[in-house]
Short mmCIF file of C-alpha atoms in Angstrom, two decimals:
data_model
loop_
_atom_site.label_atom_id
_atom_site.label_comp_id
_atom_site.label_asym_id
_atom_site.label_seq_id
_atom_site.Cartn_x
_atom_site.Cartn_y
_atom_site.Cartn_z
CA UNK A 129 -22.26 -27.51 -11.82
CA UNK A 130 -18.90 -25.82 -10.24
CA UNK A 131 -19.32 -23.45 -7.17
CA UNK A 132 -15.97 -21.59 -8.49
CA UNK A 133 -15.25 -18.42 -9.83
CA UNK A 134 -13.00 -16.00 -11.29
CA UNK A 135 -11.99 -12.58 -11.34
CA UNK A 136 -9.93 -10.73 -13.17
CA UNK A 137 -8.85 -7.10 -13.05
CA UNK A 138 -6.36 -4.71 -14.52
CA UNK A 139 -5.01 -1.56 -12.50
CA UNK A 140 -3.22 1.05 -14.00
CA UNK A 141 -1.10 2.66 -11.90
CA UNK A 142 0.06 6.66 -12.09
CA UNK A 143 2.85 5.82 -13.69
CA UNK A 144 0.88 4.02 -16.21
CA UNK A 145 2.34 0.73 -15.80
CA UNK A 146 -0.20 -2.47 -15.51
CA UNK A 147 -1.30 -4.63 -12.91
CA UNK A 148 -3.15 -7.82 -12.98
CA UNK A 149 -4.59 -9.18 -10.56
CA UNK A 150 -6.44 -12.56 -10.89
CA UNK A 151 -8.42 -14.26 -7.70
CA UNK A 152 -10.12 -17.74 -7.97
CA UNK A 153 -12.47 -18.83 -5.44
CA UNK A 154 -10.14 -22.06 -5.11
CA UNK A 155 -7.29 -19.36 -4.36
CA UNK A 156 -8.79 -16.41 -2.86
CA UNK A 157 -7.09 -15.81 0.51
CA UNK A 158 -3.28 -15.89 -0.66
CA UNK A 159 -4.65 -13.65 -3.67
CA UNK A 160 -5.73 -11.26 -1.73
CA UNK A 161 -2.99 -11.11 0.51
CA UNK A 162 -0.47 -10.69 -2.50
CA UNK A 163 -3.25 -7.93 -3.78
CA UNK A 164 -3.48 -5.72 -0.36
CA UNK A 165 0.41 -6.38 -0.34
CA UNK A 166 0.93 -4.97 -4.18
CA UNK A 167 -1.46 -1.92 -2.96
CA UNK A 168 0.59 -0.88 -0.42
CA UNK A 169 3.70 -1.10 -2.31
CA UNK A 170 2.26 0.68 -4.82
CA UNK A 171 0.98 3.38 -2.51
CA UNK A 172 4.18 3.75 -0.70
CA UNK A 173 6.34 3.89 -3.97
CA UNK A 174 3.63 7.16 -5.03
CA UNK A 175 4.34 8.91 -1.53
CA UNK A 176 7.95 8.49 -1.59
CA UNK A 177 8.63 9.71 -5.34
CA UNK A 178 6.45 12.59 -3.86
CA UNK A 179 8.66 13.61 -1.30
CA UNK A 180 12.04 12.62 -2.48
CA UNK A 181 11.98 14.21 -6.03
CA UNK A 182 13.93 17.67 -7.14
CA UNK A 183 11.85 20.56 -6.95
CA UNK A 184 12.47 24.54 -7.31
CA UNK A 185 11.53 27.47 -6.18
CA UNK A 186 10.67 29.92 -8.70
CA UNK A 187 6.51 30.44 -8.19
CA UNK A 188 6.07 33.97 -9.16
CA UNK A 189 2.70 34.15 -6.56
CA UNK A 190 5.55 34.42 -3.39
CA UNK A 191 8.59 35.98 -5.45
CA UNK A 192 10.31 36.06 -1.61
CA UNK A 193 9.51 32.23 -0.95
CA UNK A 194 12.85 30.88 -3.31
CA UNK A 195 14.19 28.59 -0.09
CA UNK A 196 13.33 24.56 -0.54
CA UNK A 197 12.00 23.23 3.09
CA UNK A 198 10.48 19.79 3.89
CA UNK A 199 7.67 19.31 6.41
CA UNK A 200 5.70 17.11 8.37
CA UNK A 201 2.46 17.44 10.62
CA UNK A 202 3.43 17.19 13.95
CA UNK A 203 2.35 13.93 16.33
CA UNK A 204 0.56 15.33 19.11
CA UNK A 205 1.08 12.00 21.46
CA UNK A 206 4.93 11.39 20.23
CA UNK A 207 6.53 14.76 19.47
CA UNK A 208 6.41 16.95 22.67
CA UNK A 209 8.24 14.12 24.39
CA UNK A 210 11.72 14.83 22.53
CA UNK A 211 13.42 17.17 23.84
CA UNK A 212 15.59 17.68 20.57
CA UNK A 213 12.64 19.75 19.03
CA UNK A 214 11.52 23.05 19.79
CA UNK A 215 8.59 24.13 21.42
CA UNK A 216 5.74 22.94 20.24
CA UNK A 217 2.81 24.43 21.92
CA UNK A 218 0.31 25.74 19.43
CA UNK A 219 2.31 24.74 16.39
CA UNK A 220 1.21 22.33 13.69
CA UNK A 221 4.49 21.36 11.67
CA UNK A 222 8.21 20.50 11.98
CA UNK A 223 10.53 22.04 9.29
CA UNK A 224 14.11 21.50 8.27
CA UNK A 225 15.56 22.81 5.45
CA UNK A 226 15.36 20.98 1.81
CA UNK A 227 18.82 19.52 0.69
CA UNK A 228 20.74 21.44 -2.64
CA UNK A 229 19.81 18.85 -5.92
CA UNK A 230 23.13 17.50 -7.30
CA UNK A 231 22.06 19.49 -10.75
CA UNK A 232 21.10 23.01 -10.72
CA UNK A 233 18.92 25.89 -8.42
CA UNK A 234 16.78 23.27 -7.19
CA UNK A 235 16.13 21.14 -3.68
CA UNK A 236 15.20 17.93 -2.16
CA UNK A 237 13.90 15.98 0.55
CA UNK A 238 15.70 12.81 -0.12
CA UNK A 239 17.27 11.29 2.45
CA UNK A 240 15.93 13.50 4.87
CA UNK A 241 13.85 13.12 8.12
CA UNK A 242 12.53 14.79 10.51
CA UNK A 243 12.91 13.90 14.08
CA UNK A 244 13.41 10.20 13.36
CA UNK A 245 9.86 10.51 11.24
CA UNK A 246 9.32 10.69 7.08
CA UNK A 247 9.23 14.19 5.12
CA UNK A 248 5.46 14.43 4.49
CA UNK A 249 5.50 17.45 1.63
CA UNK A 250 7.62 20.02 0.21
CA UNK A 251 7.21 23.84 0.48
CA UNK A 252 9.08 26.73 -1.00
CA UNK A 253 9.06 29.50 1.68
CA UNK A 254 10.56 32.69 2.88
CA UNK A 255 10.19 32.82 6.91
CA UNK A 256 11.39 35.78 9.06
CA UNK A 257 14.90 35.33 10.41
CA UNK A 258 15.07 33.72 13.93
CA UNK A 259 18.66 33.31 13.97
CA UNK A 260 21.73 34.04 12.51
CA UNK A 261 21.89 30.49 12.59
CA UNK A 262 18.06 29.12 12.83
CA UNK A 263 18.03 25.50 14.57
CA UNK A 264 17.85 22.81 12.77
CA UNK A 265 14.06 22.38 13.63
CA UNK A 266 11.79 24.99 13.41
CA UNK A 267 8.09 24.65 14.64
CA UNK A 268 5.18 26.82 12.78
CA UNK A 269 1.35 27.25 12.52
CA UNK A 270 -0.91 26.42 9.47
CA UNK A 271 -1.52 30.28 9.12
CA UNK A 272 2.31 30.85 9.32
CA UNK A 273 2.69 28.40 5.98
CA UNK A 274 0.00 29.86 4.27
CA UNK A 275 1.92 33.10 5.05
CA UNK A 276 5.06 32.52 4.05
CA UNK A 277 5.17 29.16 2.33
CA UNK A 278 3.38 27.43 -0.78
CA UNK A 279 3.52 24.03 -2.12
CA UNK A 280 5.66 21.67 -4.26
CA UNK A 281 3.61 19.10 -4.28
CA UNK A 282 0.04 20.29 -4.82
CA UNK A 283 -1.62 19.63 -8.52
CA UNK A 284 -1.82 23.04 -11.05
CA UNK A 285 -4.75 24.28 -11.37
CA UNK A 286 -6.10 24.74 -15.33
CA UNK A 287 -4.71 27.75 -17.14
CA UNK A 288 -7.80 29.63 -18.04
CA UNK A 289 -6.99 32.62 -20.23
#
């Protein structure tokens, strides 16, 4: 009688390609390694078409809010040690403006970081003027983006009418 078995398993992934992932108790720890290691790719690849796609501004429930801006939470232990940022006391996210898409009215996050860390979501927002030339990092509360912001990368909600 054999002490082995097998396991097989499909994923489908959001973009609706297919995974398989196979693990046999004769090869289970390099399986698993390549199968954590496919996850994270996977996960990664998700978070990063999140953040660097095109999006636009045109939500009619903040007509003001037509200005692309990326943001990230800020890192309590790491971020009030660089002195590049602006104060940070009471704030809960860094924001830099959204890059101008090659093609049309519309903005992106590609290529862009902030303070040496990644773009975490997208927001179309409409904040009071600071400057006539605002820094390039701009600090803000939760209720300020609720205020003047909303999101680019949350899911619709169903159209009931």
């Amino acid at each position: 009688m054999s002490n082995h078995f097998y396991l097989f398993r499909e994923l489908t992934l959001l973009d609706r390609s297919i995974i398989h992932i196979s693990i046999s108790s004769e090869s289970i720890r390099p399986t698993m390694r390549f199968s954590s290691f496919l996850t994270i790719v996977a996960l990664l690849f998700v978070q990063s078409e999140a953040t660097h796609s095109t999006f636009i501004c045109t939500d009619k429930s903040k007509p003001e809010a037509k200005v692309g801006y990326c943001l990230r939470r800020i890192n309590k232990d790491q971020d009030h040690h660089n002195k590049d940022l602006p104060p940070l006391y009471k704030k809960d996210f860094l924001v830099i403006l959204a890059s101008p898409a090659p093609k049309g009215p519309k903005f992106t996050c590609a290529k862009l970081d902030i303070a040496n860390k990644p773009v975490e979501a997208r927001f179309c927002c409409h904040f009071p003027p600071v400057s006539p030339t605002p820094p390039k990092f701009q600090a803000f509360t939760q209720a300020d983006i609720d205020e003047f912001c909303y999101t680019r990368d949350a899911k619709r909600k169903p159209n009931h009418t």
